[in-house]
Amino acid sequence: MTEIQTHTLSLPGADLVYDVRGPLPPAGGHRALLMIGQPMTAEGFGALAPHFTDRTVVTYDPRGLGRSVRTDGRSDHTPQQQAADLHSLIEALGAGPVDVLASSGGAVTALELVATHPDDVATLVAHEPPINAVLPDATAAERARADFYEAYQAKGRSAGMASFIAMTSWQGEFTDAYFAQPAPDPAMFGMSAEDDGSRDDPLLSKNSWAVTDYRPDADLLTAAPTRIVIAVGEESAGTYTARTALGTAALLGQEAVVFPSHHGGFLGGEFGYAGKPEEFAARLREVLDAGA
């Protein structure tokens, strides 16, 4: 097993904690592979990273999440700030350009990184970026987002998460039929209906709305030297993040590349949302090798 070395990068307003598996500078002719998520932290890649022992793999906790304590007095999570943090991290690694696997909100951050610092990234695999603007029903998607936020504000995390699951598992556009449904019962998903008292969850509050409100600049992205691959899970078909992945790919004039499993296809079973990390890793390796 590759030893994990943990470091802290002090930036204005935050101390970023990141983990390095393998040597710096990278050895063996491969670029460093950065794995990023949002609001997921480094631990989410614990099942995937060990499949890349021939590469130096870097994971991190975004500003204000997990171990990365922020001191700027803010609670919002924006792609712009996180992309600036990643640029600083890549500079600190001294290993650029890097390859990037970016998941969910992390994929949105990575698109902003390529748009603003195109020389930082050689290949970006952006897995199911949740971007409302690329959907034909963008306004309805914003309404569905507001619904799970309101459920969270009214009754706490379980109610908000149940509504979030209902949104992200819905097939197709958010129609009148979607909004006519009764509020989902948290017990349907094995959760207590008790209000936990939280109102600042990065997923369920408004703190991360800048992520789904992001508007990618197609001109900047297509002009960048970065090879951008938009990825979609084979089991995600028809769901919100599959549709945003397809919409983002279309914006960039390409087709999405299918990966095994679902939105969390690289996850191990420890999160209760197990994917197929071994198969996901094999597909990721194929895509990265194709751009070598």
PDB file of C-alpha atoms in Angstrom:
ATOM      1  CA  MET A   1       0.000   0.000   0.000  1.00  0.00           C
ATOM      2  CA  THR A   2       1.300   3.456  -0.926  1.00  0.00           C
ATOM      3  CA  GLU A   3       2.062   5.641   2.069  1.00  0.00           C
ATOM      4  CA  ILE A   4      -0.152   8.697   2.463  1.00  0.00           C
ATOM      5  CA  GLN A   5       1.608  11.944   3.323  1.00  0.00           C
ATOM      6  CA  THR A   6      -0.624  14.706   4.656  1.00  0.00           C
ATOM      7  CA  HIS A   7       0.295  18.365   4.244  1.00  0.00           C
ATOM      8  CA  THR A   8      -1.226  21.768   4.938  1.00  0.00           C
ATOM      9  CA  LEU A   9      -1.085  24.684   2.496  1.00  0.00           C
ATOM     10  CA  SER A  10      -1.703  28.030   4.194  1.00  0.00           C
ATOM     11  CA  LEU A  11      -3.615  30.420   1.953  1.00  0.00           C
ATOM     12  CA  PRO A  12      -5.314  33.752   2.611  1.00  0.00           C
ATOM     13  CA  GLY A  13      -8.460  32.827   4.533  1.00  0.00           C
ATOM     14  CA  ALA A  14      -7.917  29.083   4.783  1.00  0.00           C
ATOM     15  CA  ASP A  15      -5.534  26.243   5.553  1.00  0.00           C
ATOM     16  CA  LEU A  16      -5.939  23.578   2.856  1.00  0.00           C
ATOM     17  CA  VAL A  17      -5.195  20.032   3.958  1.00  0.00           C
ATOM     18  CA  TYR A  18      -4.170  17.634   1.199  1.00  0.00           C
ATOM     19  CA  ASP A  19      -2.889  14.080   0.930  1.00  0.00           C
ATOM     20  CA  VAL A  20      -0.204  12.780  -1.400  1.00  0.00           C
ATOM     21  CA  ARG A  21       0.156   9.122  -2.388  1.00  0.00           C
ATOM     22  CA  GLY A  22       3.450   8.626  -4.200  1.00  0.00           C
ATOM     23  CA  PRO A  23       6.525  10.704  -5.004  1.00  0.00           C
ATOM     24  CA  LEU A  24       6.798  14.370  -5.933  1.00  0.00           C
ATOM     25  CA  PRO A  25       7.838  15.065  -8.573  1.00  0.00           C
ATOM     26  CA  PRO A  26       5.909  12.120 -10.039  1.00  0.00           C
ATOM     27  CA  ALA A  27       7.857   9.111 -11.278  1.00  0.00           C
ATOM     28  CA  GLY A  28       7.289   6.572 -14.028  1.00  0.00           C
ATOM     29  CA  GLY A  29       6.376   9.009 -16.770  1.00  0.00           C
ATOM     30  CA  HIS A  30       2.851   9.698 -15.497  1.00  0.00           C
ATOM     31  CA  ARG A  31       1.486  13.078 -14.491  1.00  0.00           C
ATOM     32  CA  ALA A  32       0.191  13.562 -10.966  1.00  0.00           C
ATOM     33  CA  LEU A  33      -3.507  12.682 -10.690  1.00  0.00           C
ATOM     34  CA  LEU A  34      -5.615  15.071  -8.648  1.00  0.00           C
ATOM     35  CA  MET A  35      -8.975  13.690  -7.417  1.00  0.00           C
ATOM     36  CA  ILE A  36     -11.449  16.337  -6.257  1.00  0.00           C
ATOM     37  CA  GLY A  37     -15.064  16.537  -5.133  1.00  0.00           C
ATOM     38  CA  GLN A  38     -17.469  19.069  -3.638  1.00  0.00           C
ATOM     39  CA  PRO A  39     -18.871  18.990  -1.016  1.00  0.00           C
ATOM     40  CA  MET A  40     -17.140  15.629  -0.684  1.00  0.00           C
ATOM     41  CA  THR A  41     -13.728  15.638   0.955  1.00  0.00           C
ATOM     42  CA  ALA A  42     -10.598  13.553   0.331  1.00  0.00           C
ATOM     43  CA  GLU A  43     -11.920  10.492   2.158  1.00  0.00           C
ATOM     44  CA  GLY A  44     -14.430   9.906  -0.625  1.00  0.00           C
ATOM     45  CA  PHE A  45     -11.608   8.762  -2.894  1.00  0.00           C
ATOM     46  CA  GLY A  46     -10.318   6.194  -0.414  1.00  0.00           C
ATOM     47  CA  ALA A  47     -11.573   3.261  -2.499  1.00  0.00           C
ATOM     48  CA  LEU A  48     -10.427   4.650  -5.859  1.00  0.00           C
ATOM     49  CA  ALA A  49      -6.958   6.043  -5.189  1.00  0.00           C
ATOM     50  CA  PRO A  50      -5.336   2.682  -4.271  1.00  0.00           C
ATOM     51  CA  HIS A  51      -5.963   1.474  -7.824  1.00  0.00           C
ATOM     52  CA  PHE A  52      -3.369   3.974  -9.111  1.00  0.00           C
ATOM     53  CA  THR A  53      -0.192   2.860  -7.367  1.00  0.00           C
ATOM     54  CA  ASP A  54       1.771   3.684 -10.545  1.00  0.00           C
ATOM     55  CA  ARG A  55       0.792   7.351 -10.245  1.00  0.00           C
ATOM     56  CA  THR A  56       1.172  10.063  -7.662  1.00  0.00           C
ATOM     57  CA  VAL A  57      -2.387  10.717  -6.472  1.00  0.00           C
ATOM     58  CA  VAL A  58      -3.352  13.925  -4.664  1.00  0.00           C
ATOM     59  CA  THR A  59      -6.628  14.434  -2.814  1.00  0.00           C
ATOM     60  CA  TYR A  60      -7.736  17.373  -0.689  1.00  0.00           C
ATOM     61  CA  ASP A  61     -10.463  18.838   1.481  1.00  0.00           C
ATOM     62  CA  PRO A  62     -11.940  21.963  -0.126  1.00  0.00           C
ATOM     63  CA  ARG A  63     -11.851  25.215   1.803  1.00  0.00           C
ATOM     64  CA  GLY A  64     -14.205  25.096   4.784  1.00  0.00           C
ATOM     65  CA  LEU A  65     -14.864  21.359   4.473  1.00  0.00           C
ATOM     66  CA  GLY A  66     -13.400  18.478   6.442  1.00  0.00           C
ATOM     67  CA  ARG A  67      -9.916  19.295   7.693  1.00  0.00           C
ATOM     68  CA  SER A  68      -9.500  22.515   5.671  1.00  0.00           C
ATOM     69  CA  VAL A  69     -10.406  25.210   8.162  1.00  0.00           C
ATOM     70  CA  ARG A  70     -11.276  28.615   6.769  1.00  0.00           C
ATOM     71  CA  THR A  71     -10.534  31.880   8.537  1.00  0.00           C
ATOM     72  CA  ASP A  72     -12.122  34.289   6.086  1.00  0.00           C
ATOM     73  CA  GLY A  73     -15.423  34.408   7.971  1.00  0.00           C
ATOM     74  CA  ARG A  74     -17.394  33.090   4.990  1.00  0.00           C
ATOM     75  CA  SER A  75     -19.546  29.996   4.632  1.00  0.00           C
ATOM     76  CA  ASP A  76     -20.244  29.974   0.891  1.00  0.00           C
ATOM     77  CA  HIS A  77     -18.583  27.505  -1.470  1.00  0.00           C
ATOM     78  CA  THR A  78     -17.934  28.941  -4.922  1.00  0.00           C
ATOM     79  CA  PRO A  79     -16.239  27.362  -7.946  1.00  0.00           C
ATOM     80  CA  GLN A  80     -14.221  30.542  -8.389  1.00  0.00           C
ATOM     81  CA  GLN A  81     -12.667  30.441  -4.911  1.00  0.00           C
ATOM     82  CA  GLN A  82     -12.091  26.709  -5.027  1.00  0.00           C
ATOM     83  CA  ALA A  83     -10.477  26.951  -8.484  1.00  0.00           C
ATOM     84  CA  ALA A  84      -8.134  29.633  -7.138  1.00  0.00           C
ATOM     85  CA  ASP A  85      -7.279  27.325  -4.228  1.00  0.00           C
ATOM     86  CA  LEU A  86      -6.555  24.450  -6.612  1.00  0.00           C
ATOM     87  CA  HIS A  87      -4.298  26.652  -8.715  1.00  0.00           C
ATOM     88  CA  SER A  88      -2.319  27.465  -5.569  1.00  0.00           C
ATOM     89  CA  LEU A  89      -2.205  23.778  -4.624  1.00  0.00           C
ATOM     90  CA  ILE A  90      -0.918  22.722  -8.056  1.00  0.00           C
ATOM     91  CA  GLU A  91       1.743  25.418  -7.851  1.00  0.00           C
ATOM     92  CA  ALA A  92       2.735  24.184  -4.389  1.00  0.00           C
ATOM     93  CA  LEU A  93       3.006  20.606  -5.656  1.00  0.00           C
ATOM     94  CA  GLY A  94       5.391  21.713  -8.390  1.00  0.00           C
ATOM     95  CA  ALA A  95       3.945  18.966 -10.561  1.00  0.00           C
ATOM     96  CA  GLY A  96       1.821  20.766 -13.127  1.00  0.00           C
ATOM     97  CA  PRO A  97       0.212  20.237 -15.467  1.00  0.00           C
ATOM     98  CA  VAL A  98      -1.747  17.537 -13.650  1.00  0.00           C
ATOM     99  CA  ASP A  99      -4.503  15.174 -14.677  1.00  0.00           C
ATOM    100  CA  VAL A 100      -7.763  15.651 -12.796  1.00  0.00           C
ATOM    101  CA  LEU A 101     -10.674  13.397 -11.938  1.00  0.00           C
ATOM    102  CA  ALA A 102     -13.372  15.732 -10.677  1.00  0.00           C
ATOM    103  CA  SER A 103     -16.675  14.545  -9.261  1.00  0.00           C
ATOM    104  CA  SER A 104     -19.989  16.374  -8.917  1.00  0.00           C
ATOM    105  CA  GLY A 105     -19.409  19.887  -7.588  1.00  0.00           C
ATOM    106  CA  GLY A 106     -15.706  19.226  -7.901  1.00  0.00           C
ATOM    107  CA  ALA A 107     -16.243  18.869 -11.646  1.00  0.00           C
ATOM    108  CA  VAL A 108     -17.712  22.375 -11.692  1.00  0.00           C
ATOM    109  CA  THR A 109     -14.668  23.684  -9.817  1.00  0.00           C
ATOM    110  CA  ALA A 110     -12.385  21.904 -12.288  1.00  0.00           C
ATOM    111  CA  LEU A 111     -14.134  23.494 -15.268  1.00  0.00           C
ATOM    112  CA  GLU A 112     -13.546  26.893 -13.683  1.00  0.00           C
ATOM    113  CA  LEU A 113      -9.902  25.939 -13.072  1.00  0.00           C
ATOM    114  CA  VAL A 114      -9.423  25.101 -16.753  1.00  0.00           C
ATOM    115  CA  ALA A 115     -11.167  28.318 -17.801  1.00  0.00           C
ATOM    116  CA  THR A 116      -8.984  30.500 -15.577  1.00  0.00           C
ATOM    117  CA  HIS A 117      -5.712  28.533 -15.430  1.00  0.00           C
ATOM    118  CA  PRO A 118      -5.704  26.391 -18.600  1.00  0.00           C
ATOM    119  CA  ASP A 119      -2.050  25.395 -18.281  1.00  0.00           C
ATOM    120  CA  ASP A 120      -2.649  23.713 -14.912  1.00  0.00           C
ATOM    121  CA  VAL A 121      -4.501  20.687 -16.294  1.00  0.00           C
ATOM    122  CA  ALA A 122      -3.525  18.271 -19.060  1.00  0.00           C
ATOM    123  CA  THR A 123      -6.613  16.018 -18.965  1.00  0.00           C
ATOM    124  CA  LEU A 124      -9.779  16.727 -17.018  1.00  0.00           C
ATOM    125  CA  VAL A 125     -12.340  13.985 -16.488  1.00  0.00           C
ATOM    126  CA  ALA A 126     -15.396  15.867 -15.211  1.00  0.00           C
ATOM    127  CA  HIS A 127     -17.836  13.321 -13.809  1.00  0.00           C
ATOM    128  CA  GLU A 128     -21.470  14.482 -13.742  1.00  0.00           C
ATOM    129  CA  PRO A 129     -21.091  18.222 -13.048  1.00  0.00           C
ATOM    130  CA  PRO A 130     -24.411  19.551 -11.609  1.00  0.00           C
ATOM    131  CA  ILE A 131     -24.914  22.693 -13.708  1.00  0.00           C
ATOM    132  CA  ASN A 132     -28.484  23.924 -14.037  1.00  0.00           C
ATOM    133  CA  ALA A 133     -27.760  26.326 -16.915  1.00  0.00           C
ATOM    134  CA  VAL A 134     -27.159  23.504 -19.412  1.00  0.00           C
ATOM    135  CA  LEU A 135     -30.624  22.002 -18.876  1.00  0.00           C
ATOM    136  CA  PRO A 136     -33.669  22.828 -21.019  1.00  0.00           C
ATOM    137  CA  ASP A 137     -35.676  22.871 -17.765  1.00  0.00           C
ATOM    138  CA  ALA A 138     -33.167  24.994 -15.856  1.00  0.00           C
ATOM    139  CA  THR A 139     -35.852  27.086 -14.165  1.00  0.00           C
ATOM    140  CA  ALA A 140     -37.671  23.982 -12.953  1.00  0.00           C
ATOM    141  CA  ALA A 141     -34.367  22.530 -11.690  1.00  0.00           C
ATOM    142  CA  GLU A 142     -33.840  25.682  -9.638  1.00  0.00           C
ATOM    143  CA  ARG A 143     -37.344  25.272  -8.225  1.00  0.00           C
ATOM    144  CA  ALA A 144     -36.599  21.641  -7.302  1.00  0.00           C
ATOM    145  CA  ARG A 145     -33.418  22.796  -5.576  1.00  0.00           C
ATOM    146  CA  ALA A 146     -35.415  25.394  -3.649  1.00  0.00           C
ATOM    147  CA  ASP A 147     -37.798  22.634  -2.537  1.00  0.00           C
ATOM    148  CA  PHE A 148     -35.116  20.575  -0.807  1.00  0.00           C
ATOM    149  CA  TYR A 149     -33.626  23.721   0.701  1.00  0.00           C
ATOM    150  CA  GLU A 150     -37.018  24.692   2.132  1.00  0.00           C
ATOM    151  CA  ALA A 151     -37.580  21.182   3.486  1.00  0.00           C
ATOM    152  CA  TYR A 152     -34.198  21.381   5.179  1.00  0.00           C
ATOM    153  CA  GLN A 153     -34.894  24.795   6.674  1.00  0.00           C
ATOM    154  CA  ALA A 154     -38.291  23.674   7.937  1.00  0.00           C
ATOM    155  CA  LYS A 155     -37.480  20.237   9.366  1.00  0.00           C
ATOM    156  CA  GLY A 156     -33.725  19.630   9.359  1.00  0.00           C
ATOM    157  CA  ARG A 157     -31.297  17.351   7.591  1.00  0.00           C
ATOM    158  CA  SER A 158     -33.394  14.203   7.208  1.00  0.00           C
ATOM    159  CA  ALA A 159     -36.269  16.053   5.562  1.00  0.00           C
ATOM    160  CA  GLY A 160     -33.884  17.996   3.352  1.00  0.00           C
ATOM    161  CA  MET A 161     -31.939  14.916   2.343  1.00  0.00           C
ATOM    162  CA  ALA A 162     -35.103  12.974   1.525  1.00  0.00           C
ATOM    163  CA  SER A 163     -36.187  15.802  -0.754  1.00  0.00           C
ATOM    164  CA  PHE A 164     -32.700  15.970  -2.276  1.00  0.00           C
ATOM    165  CA  ILE A 165     -32.757  12.230  -3.015  1.00  0.00           C
ATOM    166  CA  ALA A 166     -36.184  12.586  -4.610  1.00  0.00           C
ATOM    167  CA  MET A 167     -34.826  15.340  -6.855  1.00  0.00           C
ATOM    168  CA  THR A 168     -31.640  13.593  -7.893  1.00  0.00           C
ATOM    169  CA  SER A 169     -33.342  10.257  -8.582  1.00  0.00           C
ATOM    170  CA  TRP A 170     -36.188  11.746 -10.661  1.00  0.00           C
ATOM    171  CA  GLN A 171     -36.185  10.561 -14.279  1.00  0.00           C
ATOM    172  CA  GLY A 172     -36.282  13.243 -16.953  1.00  0.00           C
ATOM    173  CA  GLU A 173     -37.254  16.887 -16.793  1.00  0.00           C
ATOM    174  CA  PHE A 174     -38.842  18.372 -13.692  1.00  0.00           C
ATOM    175  CA  THR A 175     -42.454  18.488 -14.794  1.00  0.00           C
ATOM    176  CA  ASP A 176     -45.702  19.340 -13.000  1.00  0.00           C
ATOM    177  CA  ALA A 177     -45.868  15.659 -12.021  1.00  0.00           C
ATOM    178  CA  TYR A 178     -42.643  16.038 -10.072  1.00  0.00           C
ATOM    179  CA  PHE A 179     -43.864  19.058  -8.132  1.00  0.00           C
ATOM    180  CA  ALA A 180     -47.267  17.449  -7.474  1.00  0.00           C
ATOM    181  CA  GLN A 181     -45.685  14.657  -5.423  1.00  0.00           C
ATOM    182  CA  PRO A 182     -46.117  14.653  -1.653  1.00  0.00           C
ATOM    183  CA  ALA A 183     -43.039  15.458   0.385  1.00  0.00           C
ATOM    184  CA  PRO A 184     -40.955  12.276   0.708  1.00  0.00           C
ATOM    185  CA  ASP A 185     -40.832  10.553   4.070  1.00  0.00           C
ATOM    186  CA  PRO A 186     -37.254  10.299   5.430  1.00  0.00           C
ATOM    187  CA  ALA A 187     -38.127   6.808   6.695  1.00  0.00           C
ATOM    188  CA  MET A 188     -38.287   5.682   3.049  1.00  0.00           C
ATOM    189  CA  PHE A 189     -34.518   6.166   2.986  1.00  0.00           C
ATOM    190  CA  GLY A 190     -33.788   4.742   6.426  1.00  0.00           C
ATOM    191  CA  MET A 191     -33.566   8.135   8.110  1.00  0.00           C
ATOM    192  CA  SER A 192     -35.194   9.441  11.258  1.00  0.00           C
ATOM    193  CA  ALA A 193     -37.732  12.245  10.866  1.00  0.00           C
ATOM    194  CA  GLU A 194     -36.282  13.991  13.894  1.00  0.00           C
ATOM    195  CA  ASP A 195     -34.963  17.518  13.299  1.00  0.00           C
ATOM    196  CA  ASP A 196     -31.210  17.471  13.945  1.00  0.00           C
ATOM    197  CA  GLY A 197     -31.112  21.256  14.350  1.00  0.00           C
ATOM    198  CA  SER A 198     -28.598  21.916  11.577  1.00  0.00           C
ATOM    199  CA  ARG A 199     -29.215  24.560   8.942  1.00  0.00           C
ATOM    200  CA  ASP A 200     -25.764  25.014   7.405  1.00  0.00           C
ATOM    201  CA  ASP A 201     -25.147  21.707   5.639  1.00  0.00           C
ATOM    202  CA  PRO A 202     -23.044  22.504   2.517  1.00  0.00           C
ATOM    203  CA  LEU A 203     -25.250  20.328   0.339  1.00  0.00           C
ATOM    204  CA  LEU A 204     -28.701  21.276   1.634  1.00  0.00           C
ATOM    205  CA  SER A 205     -28.306  24.956   2.546  1.00  0.00           C
ATOM    206  CA  LYS A 206     -27.717  27.805   0.089  1.00  0.00           C
ATOM    207  CA  ASN A 207     -23.990  27.715   0.823  1.00  0.00           C
ATOM    208  CA  SER A 208     -23.220  25.815  -2.388  1.00  0.00           C
ATOM    209  CA  TRP A 209     -25.811  27.315  -4.718  1.00  0.00           C
ATOM    210  CA  ALA A 210     -22.995  29.015  -6.622  1.00  0.00           C
ATOM    211  CA  VAL A 211     -21.989  25.537  -7.795  1.00  0.00           C
ATOM    212  CA  THR A 212     -25.265  24.661  -9.507  1.00  0.00           C
ATOM    213  CA  ASP A 213     -25.667  28.288 -10.647  1.00  0.00           C
ATOM    214  CA  TYR A 214     -22.314  28.160 -12.453  1.00  0.00           C
ATOM    215  CA  ARG A 215     -22.299  29.086 -16.140  1.00  0.00           C
ATOM    216  CA  PRO A 216     -19.395  27.482 -18.000  1.00  0.00           C
ATOM    217  CA  ASP A 217     -17.671  29.587 -20.661  1.00  0.00           C
ATOM    218  CA  ALA A 218     -17.621  27.301 -23.689  1.00  0.00           C
ATOM    219  CA  ASP A 219     -15.255  29.560 -25.628  1.00  0.00           C
ATOM    220  CA  LEU A 220     -12.627  29.547 -22.886  1.00  0.00           C
ATOM    221  CA  LEU A 221     -12.966  25.828 -22.272  1.00  0.00           C
ATOM    222  CA  THR A 222     -12.733  24.780 -25.908  1.00  0.00           C
ATOM    223  CA  ALA A 223      -9.788  27.139 -26.482  1.00  0.00           C
ATOM    224  CA  ALA A 224      -7.827  25.715 -23.543  1.00  0.00           C
ATOM    225  CA  PRO A 225      -5.011  23.211 -24.217  1.00  0.00           C
ATOM    226  CA  THR A 226      -6.656  20.902 -21.674  1.00  0.00           C
ATOM    227  CA  ARG A 227      -8.272  17.724 -22.937  1.00  0.00           C
ATOM    228  CA  ILE A 228     -11.731  17.816 -21.338  1.00  0.00           C
ATOM    229  CA  VAL A 229     -13.745  14.613 -20.990  1.00  0.00           C
ATOM    230  CA  ILE A 230     -17.274  14.842 -19.600  1.00  0.00           C
ATOM    231  CA  ALA A 231     -18.195  11.571 -17.905  1.00  0.00           C
ATOM    232  CA  VAL A 232     -21.576  10.094 -17.005  1.00  0.00           C
ATOM    233  CA  GLY A 233     -22.452   6.989 -15.010  1.00  0.00           C
ATOM    234  CA  GLU A 234     -24.170   4.177 -16.884  1.00  0.00           C
ATOM    235  CA  GLU A 235     -26.655   3.752 -14.007  1.00  0.00           C
ATOM    236  CA  SER A 236     -27.396   7.487 -13.834  1.00  0.00           C
ATOM    237  CA  ALA A 237     -29.312   7.597 -17.108  1.00  0.00           C
ATOM    238  CA  GLY A 238     -32.178  10.070 -17.068  1.00  0.00           C
ATOM    239  CA  THR A 239     -31.377  11.548 -13.669  1.00  0.00           C
ATOM    240  CA  TYR A 240     -30.523  15.154 -12.906  1.00  0.00           C
ATOM    241  CA  THR A 241     -26.725  14.787 -12.910  1.00  0.00           C
ATOM    242  CA  ALA A 242     -26.738  12.558 -15.981  1.00  0.00           C
ATOM    243  CA  ARG A 243     -28.732  15.206 -17.817  1.00  0.00           C
ATOM    244  CA  THR A 244     -26.383  17.982 -16.664  1.00  0.00           C
ATOM    245  CA  ALA A 245     -23.404  15.887 -17.808  1.00  0.00           C
ATOM    246  CA  LEU A 246     -24.937  15.413 -21.248  1.00  0.00           C
ATOM    247  CA  GLY A 247     -25.818  19.097 -21.417  1.00  0.00           C
ATOM    248  CA  THR A 248     -22.288  20.150 -20.487  1.00  0.00           C
ATOM    249  CA  ALA A 249     -20.812  17.794 -23.070  1.00  0.00           C
ATOM    250  CA  ALA A 250     -23.125  19.208 -25.733  1.00  0.00           C
ATOM    251  CA  LEU A 251     -22.110  22.751 -24.770  1.00  0.00           C
ATOM    252  CA  LEU A 252     -18.503  21.775 -25.467  1.00  0.00           C
ATOM    253  CA  GLY A 253     -19.379  20.080 -28.751  1.00  0.00           C
ATOM    254  CA  GLN A 254     -18.714  16.551 -27.565  1.00  0.00           C
ATOM    255  CA  GLU A 255     -20.463  13.441 -26.304  1.00  0.00           C
ATOM    256  CA  ALA A 256     -20.232  12.289 -22.713  1.00  0.00           C
ATOM    257  CA  VAL A 257     -18.096   9.235 -21.998  1.00  0.00           C
ATOM    258  CA  VAL A 258     -19.881   6.485 -20.073  1.00  0.00           C
ATOM    259  CA  PHE A 259     -18.321   5.258 -16.824  1.00  0.00           C
ATOM    260  CA  PRO A 260     -19.387   2.282 -14.694  1.00  0.00           C
ATOM    261  CA  SER A 261     -21.997   2.648 -11.958  1.00  0.00           C
ATOM    262  CA  HIS A 262     -23.713   5.838 -10.818  1.00  0.00           C
ATOM    263  CA  HIS A 263     -22.997   9.372  -9.561  1.00  0.00           C
ATOM    264  CA  GLY A 264     -20.772   7.932  -6.820  1.00  0.00           C
ATOM    265  CA  GLY A 265     -19.413   5.132  -8.956  1.00  0.00           C
ATOM    266  CA  PHE A 266     -15.935   5.319  -7.435  1.00  0.00           C
ATOM    267  CA  LEU A 267     -17.126   5.011  -3.825  1.00  0.00           C
ATOM    268  CA  GLY A 268     -16.558   2.007  -1.611  1.00  0.00           C
ATOM    269  CA  GLY A 269     -19.243   0.529   0.614  1.00  0.00           C
ATOM    270  CA  GLU A 270     -18.203   2.506   3.678  1.00  0.00           C
ATOM    271  CA  PHE A 271     -20.421   5.426   2.656  1.00  0.00           C
ATOM    272  CA  GLY A 272     -23.575   3.372   2.192  1.00  0.00           C
ATOM    273  CA  TYR A 273     -23.607   4.390  -1.469  1.00  0.00           C
ATOM    274  CA  ALA A 274     -21.306   1.787  -2.933  1.00  0.00           C
ATOM    275  CA  GLY A 275     -20.258   2.053  -6.513  1.00  0.00           C
ATOM    276  CA  LYS A 276     -17.842  -0.064  -8.526  1.00  0.00           C
ATOM    277  CA  PRO A 277     -14.454   1.464  -7.719  1.00  0.00           C
ATOM    278  CA  GLU A 278     -12.385  -1.253  -9.440  1.00  0.00           C
ATOM    279  CA  GLU A 279     -14.344  -0.972 -12.689  1.00  0.00           C
ATOM    280  CA  PHE A 280     -14.427   2.811 -12.391  1.00  0.00           C
ATOM    281  CA  ALA A 281     -10.636   2.873 -11.974  1.00  0.00           C
ATOM    282  CA  ALA A 282     -10.135   0.701 -15.051  1.00  0.00           C
ATOM    283  CA  ARG A 283     -12.292   3.036 -17.149  1.00  0.00           C
ATOM    284  CA  LEU A 284     -10.528   6.098 -15.775  1.00  0.00           C
ATOM    285  CA  ARG A 285      -7.160   4.582 -16.620  1.00  0.00           C
ATOM    286  CA  GLU A 286      -8.318   3.936 -20.191  1.00  0.00           C
ATOM    287  CA  VAL A 287      -9.443   7.536 -20.587  1.00  0.00           C
ATOM    288  CA  LEU A 288      -6.261   8.981 -19.077  1.00  0.00           C
ATOM    289  CA  ASP A 289      -3.994   6.708 -21.112  1.00  0.00           C
ATOM    290  CA  ALA A 290      -5.798   7.759 -24.297  1.00  0.00           C
ATOM    291  CA  GLY A 291      -4.628  11.319 -23.680  1.00  0.00           C
ATOM    292  CA  ALA A 292      -1.054  10.441 -22.702  1.00  0.00           C
TER     293      ALA A 292
END
